[in-house]
Amino acid sequence: MSRFSPIRLLSLSAALVVTFPCCSEEAQELEPNVRANGYFKAGKYEQAKLEYQKLVDRDPRDVEAITRLGLIWYEQGAPDRALHYLQKAKELGPLDLDMGLRMASALLATDQKSEGRVEAGRLLARSPSFDDALLLLAGAADTEEIHLAIEQRIKKYKLENGETATTHLATAKLSLSEGDTRAASAAVN
């Protein structure tokens, strides 16, 4: 008779399942995260959204899943939906510069200009040479007072970082927001 009879194998299998039930639960716990990240990296955003939402439903404080949902919605051109998740993520902890920029951009896109300018200003305070934040801010002038404040911020940026392509573009963008195409052209030439 064989050392591994069907009954003995069945008994051994049952013993392993009873002995190591947590491994299966842990694998199931990790599975949505692994799937979500895989879909995200492959650009399969619809599937990633479903998996990240499962993670958020399971743990409403899962900052990575919440942030990724915000990023996906942003990339899909839905700034209002992106903003919901990015603001929620920000409540749980600071956003990195890239996510903060997306949040500021989403605020501006949803006509929350004041909040968008404040967020862009915070990004520049955290990282004074953050070009994209300056460019975003430069396009957010909607009153003369704000135009002057942004102009001062561009001057400060020039003092801290020197004359760069970014300062020229920011100046041009600010001029365009005022409808001054000549000044915009002069800024980039």
Short mmCIF file of C-alpha atoms in Angstrom, two decimals:
data_model
loop_
_atom_site.label_atom_id
_atom_site.label_comp_id
_atom_site.label_asym_id
_atom_site.label_seq_id
_atom_site.Cartn_x
_atom_site.Cartn_y
_atom_site.Cartn_z
CA MET A 1 0.00 0.00 0.00
CA SER A 2 1.21 3.51 -0.87
CA ARG A 3 2.42 5.83 1.88
CA PHE A 4 0.10 8.54 0.51
CA SER A 5 -3.30 7.00 0.25
CA PRO A 6 -6.24 9.21 -0.81
CA ILE A 7 -7.57 9.23 2.75
CA ARG A 8 -4.21 10.23 4.16
CA LEU A 9 -3.87 13.06 1.55
CA LEU A 10 -7.39 14.26 2.34
CA SER A 11 -6.61 14.25 6.07
CA LEU A 12 -3.37 16.15 5.48
CA SER A 13 -5.13 18.73 3.30
CA ALA A 14 -7.84 19.25 5.91
CA ALA A 15 -5.20 19.66 8.62
CA LEU A 16 -3.40 22.32 6.57
CA VAL A 17 -6.61 24.27 5.94
CA VAL A 18 -7.51 24.17 9.64
CA THR A 19 -3.95 25.02 10.71
CA PHE A 20 -3.42 27.96 8.33
CA PRO A 21 -6.81 29.66 7.82
CA CYS A 22 -5.31 33.15 8.27
CA CYS A 23 -3.14 32.83 5.21
CA SER A 24 -6.16 32.49 3.00
CA GLU A 25 -7.84 35.49 4.66
CA GLU A 26 -4.65 37.55 4.36
CA ALA A 27 -4.38 36.67 0.69
CA GLN A 28 -7.98 37.68 0.16
CA GLU A 29 -7.30 40.91 2.06
CA LEU A 30 -4.36 41.78 -0.20
CA GLU A 31 -6.02 40.66 -3.39
CA PRO A 32 -8.14 43.80 -4.11
CA ASN A 33 -5.11 46.02 -3.47
CA VAL A 34 -2.90 43.98 -5.79
CA ARG A 35 -5.62 43.87 -8.45
CA ALA A 36 -6.35 47.60 -8.12
CA ASN A 37 -2.68 48.55 -8.46
CA GLY A 38 -2.27 46.20 -11.41
CA TYR A 39 -5.25 47.68 -13.22
CA PHE A 40 -4.06 51.19 -12.40
CA LYS A 41 -0.55 50.59 -13.74
CA ALA A 42 -2.01 49.02 -16.90
CA GLY A 43 -4.23 52.07 -17.44
CA LYS A 44 -7.40 50.01 -16.95
CA TYR A 45 -9.04 52.75 -14.92
CA GLU A 46 -12.59 51.40 -14.86
CA GLN A 47 -11.47 48.13 -13.29
CA ALA A 48 -9.09 49.96 -10.97
CA LYS A 49 -11.91 52.24 -9.78
CA LEU A 50 -14.01 49.23 -8.83
CA GLU A 51 -11.17 47.63 -6.88
CA TYR A 52 -10.12 50.86 -5.15
CA GLN A 53 -13.74 51.53 -4.22
CA LYS A 54 -13.89 48.07 -2.60
CA LEU A 55 -10.82 49.03 -0.57
CA VAL A 56 -12.38 52.34 0.48
CA ASP A 57 -15.64 50.59 1.39
CA ARG A 58 -13.64 48.20 3.56
CA ASP A 59 -11.47 50.95 5.07
CA PRO A 60 -12.69 54.55 4.60
CA ARG A 61 -9.26 55.79 5.77
CA ASP A 62 -7.26 54.00 3.03
CA VAL A 63 -5.38 57.08 1.79
CA GLU A 64 -3.72 55.31 -1.14
CA ALA A 65 -7.01 54.00 -2.52
CA ILE A 66 -8.75 57.35 -2.00
CA THR A 67 -5.90 59.24 -3.67
CA ARG A 68 -5.82 56.83 -6.60
CA LEU A 69 -9.58 57.25 -7.08
CA GLY A 70 -9.04 61.01 -7.18
CA LEU A 71 -6.25 60.63 -9.71
CA ILE A 72 -8.29 58.34 -11.94
CA TRP A 73 -11.26 60.70 -11.96
CA TYR A 74 -8.91 63.61 -12.67
CA GLU A 75 -7.29 61.78 -15.58
CA GLN A 76 -10.73 60.91 -16.93
CA GLY A 77 -11.68 64.59 -17.05
CA ALA A 78 -14.06 64.64 -14.10
CA PRO A 79 -12.57 67.32 -11.79
CA ASP A 80 -15.64 67.43 -9.55
CA ARG A 81 -15.40 63.69 -8.80
CA ALA A 82 -11.61 63.93 -8.47
CA LEU A 83 -11.98 66.78 -6.01
CA HIS A 84 -14.25 64.70 -3.76
CA TYR A 85 -11.55 62.07 -3.33
CA LEU A 86 -8.56 64.40 -3.25
CA GLN A 87 -10.13 66.54 -0.52
CA LYS A 88 -10.94 63.40 1.45
CA ALA A 89 -7.34 62.19 1.07
CA LYS A 90 -6.04 65.59 2.18
CA GLU A 91 -8.16 65.36 5.35
CA LEU A 92 -6.37 62.11 6.17
CA GLY A 93 -2.86 63.39 5.51
CA PRO A 94 -0.88 65.78 3.34
CA LEU A 95 -0.96 65.23 -0.41
CA ASP A 96 2.29 65.02 -2.31
CA LEU A 97 3.04 67.93 -4.66
CA ASP A 98 1.66 66.19 -7.73
CA MET A 99 -1.67 65.34 -6.08
CA GLY A 100 -1.82 68.83 -4.57
CA LEU A 101 -1.40 70.28 -8.06
CA ARG A 102 -4.22 68.12 -9.35
CA MET A 103 -6.39 69.23 -6.45
CA ALA A 104 -5.63 72.92 -7.15
CA SER A 105 -6.35 72.35 -10.84
CA ALA A 106 -9.63 70.56 -10.04
CA LEU A 107 -10.65 73.42 -7.76
CA LEU A 108 -10.01 75.93 -10.55
CA ALA A 109 -11.83 73.74 -13.08
CA THR A 110 -14.90 73.61 -10.84
CA ASP A 111 -15.00 77.42 -10.48
CA GLN A 112 -13.59 77.36 -6.97
CA LYS A 113 -10.94 79.88 -7.99
CA SER A 114 -10.17 81.28 -4.57
CA GLU A 115 -9.59 77.82 -3.10
CA GLY A 116 -7.55 76.80 -6.16
CA ARG A 117 -5.29 79.83 -5.80
CA VAL A 118 -4.84 79.12 -2.09
CA GLU A 119 -3.91 75.50 -2.83
CA ALA A 120 -1.43 76.56 -5.56
CA GLY A 121 0.05 79.08 -3.10
CA ARG A 122 0.46 76.33 -0.50
CA LEU A 123 2.30 74.21 -3.03
CA LEU A 124 4.68 77.08 -3.78
CA ALA A 125 5.20 77.63 -0.06
CA ARG A 126 6.12 73.93 0.33
CA SER A 127 8.31 73.91 -2.77
CA PRO A 128 9.29 77.41 -3.94
CA SER A 129 10.62 76.11 -7.27
CA PHE A 130 7.51 74.10 -8.20
CA ASP A 131 7.09 75.36 -11.77
CA ASP A 132 3.68 73.79 -12.42
CA ALA A 133 2.16 75.44 -9.35
CA LEU A 134 3.36 78.85 -10.50
CA LEU A 135 1.97 78.28 -14.00
CA LEU A 136 -1.37 77.14 -12.58
CA LEU A 137 -1.51 80.18 -10.33
CA ALA A 138 -0.64 82.52 -13.22
CA GLY A 139 -3.73 81.39 -15.10
CA ALA A 140 -6.04 81.94 -12.15
CA ALA A 141 -6.23 85.75 -12.09
CA ASP A 142 -9.80 86.98 -12.36
CA THR A 143 -9.62 90.43 -10.74
CA GLU A 144 -7.12 93.28 -10.86
CA GLU A 145 -6.25 92.76 -7.20
CA ILE A 146 -5.53 89.07 -7.74
CA HIS A 147 -3.61 89.88 -10.93
CA LEU A 148 -1.32 92.16 -8.93
CA ALA A 149 -0.87 89.57 -6.17
CA ILE A 150 0.07 86.89 -8.70
CA GLU A 151 2.41 89.31 -10.45
CA GLN A 152 4.17 89.80 -7.09
CA ARG A 153 4.36 86.02 -6.63
CA ILE A 154 5.99 85.68 -10.06
CA LYS A 155 8.54 88.37 -9.10
CA LYS A 156 9.28 86.51 -5.86
CA TYR A 157 9.71 83.30 -7.83
CA LYS A 158 12.20 85.08 -10.14
CA LEU A 159 14.20 86.28 -7.12
CA GLU A 160 14.30 82.79 -5.61
CA ASN A 161 14.86 80.79 -8.81
CA GLY A 162 16.21 83.22 -11.37
CA GLU A 163 14.87 84.13 -14.78
CA THR A 164 13.63 80.87 -16.29
CA ALA A 165 11.34 79.66 -19.03
CA THR A 166 8.74 79.16 -16.30
CA THR A 167 8.83 82.82 -15.27
CA HIS A 168 8.42 83.87 -18.90
CA LEU A 169 5.50 81.48 -19.40
CA ALA A 170 3.88 82.52 -16.13
CA THR A 171 4.17 86.19 -17.07
CA ALA A 172 2.68 85.43 -20.52
CA LYS A 173 -0.15 83.41 -18.99
CA LEU A 174 -0.92 86.18 -16.52
CA SER A 175 -0.94 88.74 -19.36
CA LEU A 176 -3.29 86.56 -21.38
CA SER A 177 -5.66 86.31 -18.42
CA GLU A 178 -5.96 90.11 -18.70
CA GLY A 179 -6.39 89.93 -22.48
CA ASP A 180 -3.03 91.59 -23.12
CA THR A 181 -1.65 89.58 -26.05
CA ARG A 182 1.19 92.05 -26.70
CA ALA A 183 2.56 91.68 -23.17
CA ALA A 184 2.14 87.91 -23.40
CA SER A 185 4.07 87.81 -26.66
CA ALA A 186 6.80 90.04 -25.25
CA ALA A 187 7.13 87.78 -22.20
CA VAL A 188 7.99 84.72 -24.28
CA ASN A 189 10.12 86.44 -26.94
#
